[in-house]
Tab-separated table of C-alpha atoms in Angstrom:
chain	number	residue	atom	x	y	z
Z	1	MET	CA	-92.084	-34.065	-11.768
Z	2	SER	CA	-92.081	-32.994	-7.992
Z	3	ASN	CA	-89.394	-30.270	-6.876
Z	4	THR	CA	-87.735	-33.338	-5.546
Z	5	ASP	CA	-86.669	-33.905	-9.258
Z	6	TYR	CA	-84.881	-31.738	-9.876
Z	7	LYS	CA	-81.488	-31.862	-9.441
Z	8	LYS	CA	-79.075	-29.161	-9.257
Z	9	THR	CA	-76.470	-27.689	-11.873
Z	10	VAL	CA	-73.107	-26.954	-11.043
Z	11	VAL	CA	-70.955	-25.251	-13.928
Z	12	LEU	CA	-67.739	-25.737	-13.594
Z	13	ASP	CA	-64.661	-24.406	-15.939
Z	14	ARG	CA	-62.712	-26.757	-17.366
Z	15	SER	CA	-60.099	-25.226	-17.130
Z	16	GLU	CA	-60.035	-25.903	-13.503
Z	17	PHE	CA	-59.546	-30.072	-13.979
Z	18	ALA	CA	-57.002	-31.818	-16.219
Z	19	TRP	CA	-57.869	-33.801	-19.184
Z	20	GLY	CA	-59.444	-36.871	-18.363
Z	21	THR	CA	-60.884	-36.157	-14.744
Z	22	PRO	CA	-63.701	-37.853	-13.951
Z	23	PRO	CA	-66.693	-35.447	-13.484
Z	24	PRO	CA	-67.900	-34.488	-9.233
Z	25	PRO	CA	-69.755	-37.804	-8.501
Z	26	ASP	CA	-71.929	-35.609	-6.667
Z	27	ASP	CA	-73.435	-32.434	-7.827
Z	28	GLN	CA	-73.830	-30.711	-4.634
Z	29	THR	CA	-69.657	-31.193	-4.521
Z	30	ARG	CA	-67.347	-29.548	-6.238
Z	31	MET	CA	-63.683	-30.736	-6.814
Z	32	VAL	CA	-61.021	-28.161	-6.908
Z	33	ASN	CA	-57.588	-28.558	-7.167
Z	34	PRO	CA	-55.520	-28.529	-3.971
Z	35	GLU	CA	-52.914	-26.659	-2.902
Z	36	PRO	CA	-49.332	-27.881	-3.642
Z	37	ALA	CA	-47.590	-29.681	-0.641
Z	38	ALA	CA	-44.793	-27.661	0.555
Z	39	ALA	CA	-41.089	-28.686	-1.239
Z	40	PRO	CA	-38.732	-30.597	1.557
Z	41	PRO	CA	-36.154	-27.960	2.536
Z	42	PRO	CA	-33.164	-28.443	0.756
Z	43	VAL	CA	-30.416	-31.437	2.801
Z	44	PRO	CA	-27.323	-29.337	4.127
Z	45	ALA	CA	-23.618	-30.382	2.350
Z	46	PRO	CA	-21.680	-31.717	5.257
Z	47	ASP	CA	-19.612	-30.009	6.604
Z	48	LYS	CA	-15.809	-29.531	5.831
Z	49	PRO	CA	-13.275	-30.576	8.099
Z	50	LYS	CA	-11.887	-28.356	9.609
Z	51	ARG	CA	-7.920	-27.859	8.645
Z	52	THR	CA	-6.135	-25.900	10.818
Z	53	VAL	CA	-2.793	-24.291	9.045
Z	54	ILE	CA	0.795	-24.802	10.999
Z	55	ILE	CA	3.030	-21.074	10.551
Z	56	GLY	CA	6.460	-21.952	11.014
Z	57	ILE	CA	8.276	-20.609	12.840
Z	58	PRO	CA	12.339	-19.832	13.336
Z	59	GLY	CA	13.551	-21.766	15.670
Z	60	LEU	CA	10.170	-23.352	16.480
Z	61	ASP	CA	9.960	-27.206	15.172
Z	62	THR	CA	7.393	-28.277	13.788
Z	63	GLY	CA	8.667	-30.176	11.090
Z	64	ILE	CA	7.894	-26.928	8.402
Z	65	SER	CA	11.120	-24.537	7.425
Z	66	ALA	CA	9.893	-20.998	6.800
Z	67	ALA	CA	9.732	-19.280	3.840
Z	68	PRO	CA	13.288	-16.941	3.628
Z	69	THR	CA	11.854	-13.624	2.503
Z	70	PRO	CA	13.284	-12.526	-0.734
Z	71	MET	CA	15.727	-8.897	0.658
Z	72	SER	CA	15.014	-5.562	-1.053
Z	73	GLN	CA	17.928	-4.346	-4.263
Z	74	GLU	CA	18.009	-1.225	-0.643
Z	75	ALA	CA	18.816	-3.843	1.871
Z	76	THR	CA	21.171	-5.362	-0.958
Z	77	ASP	CA	23.171	-2.266	-1.884
Z	78	ALA	CA	23.696	-1.846	2.131
Z	79	LEU	CA	25.558	-5.083	2.957
Z	80	ASN	CA	27.587	-4.400	-0.941
Z	81	SER	CA	28.460	-0.728	0.803
Z	82	PRO	CA	27.319	-0.893	4.381
Z	83	VAL	CA	27.204	3.122	6.144
Z	84	ALA	CA	30.671	4.438	7.412
Z	85	GLY	CA	29.339	8.005	8.653
Z	86	TRP	CA	27.467	10.719	7.477
Z	87	LEU	CA	27.296	13.975	6.945
Z	88	VAL	CA	24.634	16.419	8.256
Z	89	VAL	CA	24.057	19.595	5.925
Z	90	VAL	CA	23.276	22.074	9.187
Z	91	ARG	CA	23.729	25.311	6.726
Z	92	GLY	CA	23.074	26.728	3.107
Z	93	PRO	CA	20.649	24.827	0.871
Z	94	GLY	CA	19.215	21.237	2.103
Z	95	LYS	CA	19.980	22.322	5.182
Z	96	GLY	CA	18.159	18.958	7.455
Z	97	MET	CA	19.612	16.391	5.142
Z	98	SER	CA	22.166	13.763	5.328
Z	99	LEU	CA	24.818	12.086	3.130
Z	100	LYS	CA	25.663	8.315	3.619
Z	101	ILE	CA	29.563	7.841	3.509
Z	102	GLY	CA	30.444	4.213	2.607
Z	103	TYR	CA	33.460	2.295	2.571
Z	104	GLY	CA	37.151	3.054	0.296
Z	105	VAL	CA	36.193	6.272	-1.576
Z	106	ASN	CA	33.051	8.264	-1.568
Z	107	GLN	CA	32.918	11.466	-4.386
Z	108	ILE	CA	31.275	14.765	-3.175
Z	109	GLY	CA	29.876	16.642	-6.043
Z	110	SER	CA	26.521	17.388	-7.867
Z	111	GLY	CA	26.082	14.935	-10.187
Z	112	THR	CA	24.719	11.666	-9.809
Z	113	GLU	CA	28.096	10.638	-11.090
Z	114	ASN	CA	29.191	10.890	-7.927
Z	115	ARG	CA	28.866	8.226	-4.770
Z	116	ILE	CA	27.991	11.593	-2.089
Z	117	ILE	CA	25.863	12.935	-4.229
Z	118	LEU	CA	25.599	17.049	-2.973
Z	119	ASP	CA	22.415	18.046	-5.474
Z	120	PHE	CA	20.791	21.170	-3.563
Z	121	ASN	CA	20.556	23.344	-6.017
Z	122	ASP	CA	23.876	25.236	-4.263
Z	123	PRO	CA	25.747	26.873	-7.962
Z	124	GLY	CA	28.708	26.707	-5.410
Z	125	VAL	CA	29.301	22.514	-5.639
Z	126	SER	CA	30.955	21.440	-8.918
Z	127	ARG	CA	29.108	18.921	-10.858
Z	128	LEU	CA	32.452	15.618	-10.654
Z	129	LYS	CA	34.459	15.155	-7.745
Z	130	HIS	CA	34.955	18.363	-5.807
Z	131	ALA	CA	35.875	16.541	-3.423
Z	132	GLN	CA	36.382	13.133	-1.906
Z	133	ILE	CA	36.510	11.161	2.065
Z	134	THR	CA	37.833	7.892	2.153
Z	135	TYR	CA	37.234	5.365	4.777
Z	136	SER	CA	40.462	2.745	6.028
Z	137	ALA	CA	38.869	0.239	7.665
Z	138	ALA	CA	42.093	-1.248	8.095
Z	139	LYS	CA	43.543	2.150	10.461
Z	140	ARG	CA	39.428	3.424	10.846
Z	141	SER	CA	39.503	6.348	10.222
Z	142	PHE	CA	38.269	8.926	7.719
Z	143	ARG	CA	40.351	11.748	5.501
Z	144	ILE	CA	38.992	14.786	3.165
Z	145	ALA	CA	40.499	16.116	0.058
Z	146	HIS	CA	39.671	19.121	-2.435
Z	147	VAL	CA	39.672	17.146	-5.471
Z	148	ASP	CA	38.789	19.047	-9.249
Z	149	GLY	CA	36.611	22.128	-7.206
Z	150	ILE	CA	36.273	25.498	-8.507
Z	151	ASN	CA	35.491	26.840	-5.254
Z	152	PRO	CA	38.017	25.598	-2.041
Z	153	THR	CA	37.132	22.821	0.253
Z	154	ALA	CA	37.186	23.543	4.136
Z	155	VAL	CA	37.663	22.565	7.461
Z	156	ASN	CA	36.737	23.859	10.463
Z	157	GLY	CA	36.752	27.438	8.341
Z	158	GLU	CA	40.325	26.285	7.312
Z	159	GLU	CA	40.575	25.722	3.619
Z	160	ILE	CA	42.500	22.197	2.297
Z	161	ASP	CA	45.397	23.546	-0.234
Z	162	ALA	CA	46.984	19.836	-0.543
Z	163	GLY	CA	46.660	16.558	0.087
Z	164	ALA	CA	43.897	15.086	2.826
Z	165	VAL	CA	42.555	15.888	6.178
Z	166	VAL	CA	41.763	13.868	8.810
Z	167	LEU	CA	38.546	13.741	10.271
Z	168	LYS	CA	36.808	14.437	13.425
Z	169	LYS	CA	33.594	14.018	14.501
Z	170	GLY	CA	32.022	16.598	14.619
Z	171	ASP	CA	34.463	18.737	12.396
Z	172	LEU	CA	32.518	21.438	10.253
Z	173	ILE	CA	33.452	21.072	6.239
Z	174	GLN	CA	32.181	23.365	3.380
Z	175	ILE	CA	31.815	23.103	0.392
Z	176	GLY	CA	30.183	26.116	-2.790
Z	177	SER	CA	27.776	27.484	0.637
Z	178	THR	CA	26.748	24.235	1.784
Z	179	LEU	CA	28.394	23.954	5.398
Z	180	LEU	CA	27.690	19.643	6.353
Z	181	ARG	CA	28.495	18.279	9.772
Z	182	PHE	CA	30.680	14.757	10.130
Z	183	VAL	CA	29.818	12.370	11.796
Z	184	PRO	CA	30.958	8.930	11.964
Z	185	PHE	CA	29.941	5.579	12.385
Z	186	CYS	CA	33.046	3.412	12.313
Z	187	GLU	CA	35.204	4.320	15.326
Z	188	GLU	CA	37.736	2.995	17.208
Z	189	ASP	CA	35.739	0.775	19.155
Z	190	PHE	CA	33.374	-0.357	15.811
Z	191	ASP	CA	33.416	-2.012	12.469
Z	192	TRP	CA	32.209	-4.034	9.824
Z	193	GLU	CA	34.246	-5.903	9.377
Z	194	THR	CA	34.249	-6.723	13.657
Z	195	ALA	CA	30.203	-6.903	14.503
Z	196	GLU	CA	29.879	-10.771	13.715
Z	197	SER	CA	31.838	-10.843	16.922
Z	198	LEU	CA	28.648	-8.334	19.032
Z	199	THR	CA	27.076	-11.192	21.193
Z	200	LEU	CA	23.111	-11.066	21.044
Z	201	ILE	CA	20.413	-12.309	24.451
Z	202	GLY	CA	20.294	-15.926	24.556
Z	203	GLU	CA	24.283	-16.672	23.073
Z	204	LYS	CA	26.733	-17.647	24.451
Z	205	LYS	CA	29.999	-15.170	24.257
Z	206	LYS	CA	32.034	-15.531	21.286
Z	207	ALA	CA	35.809	-15.580	21.783
């Protein structure tokens, strides 16, 4: 037998072939597993149409009504009892603080039952109704009276004996060891009852 009668034998690992795969057609050829084809790129989802959101602006006709903003409790209370003036602490405990004066009767004392709570650790201020300030919208005037305070109430250094004293801008009120300066907001030229008659920019002047 000549050398040409011998053929090369190639040992193949059966794991390299799937079951039922025919042997290689030539003894010099090895079949190898082909590289798997790359997966096609994912198809991008179609873009969603963009939507324009129209924000309603009061006074601008967009067909959309602007939703009303709920008012805070503090704002509601301010409308029910608007400010008429202030008491500003200029000496004693609480120096630099301001206290609101409302319409009608304003009792002054250190207790929370009072409309004007003067609670800055001054032992000379009575808990309930030490004094009271009354604002009259009809007369546009402020009056102060001493009520149940153990210590006197004074205006510009003068104690209030009986009745009420008319307050003027800048008057100094002493209650206990606390000195307060009176600052009116409602005066002869302004009151909340006439505020609606004021003209805004762009408005026609009201008759």
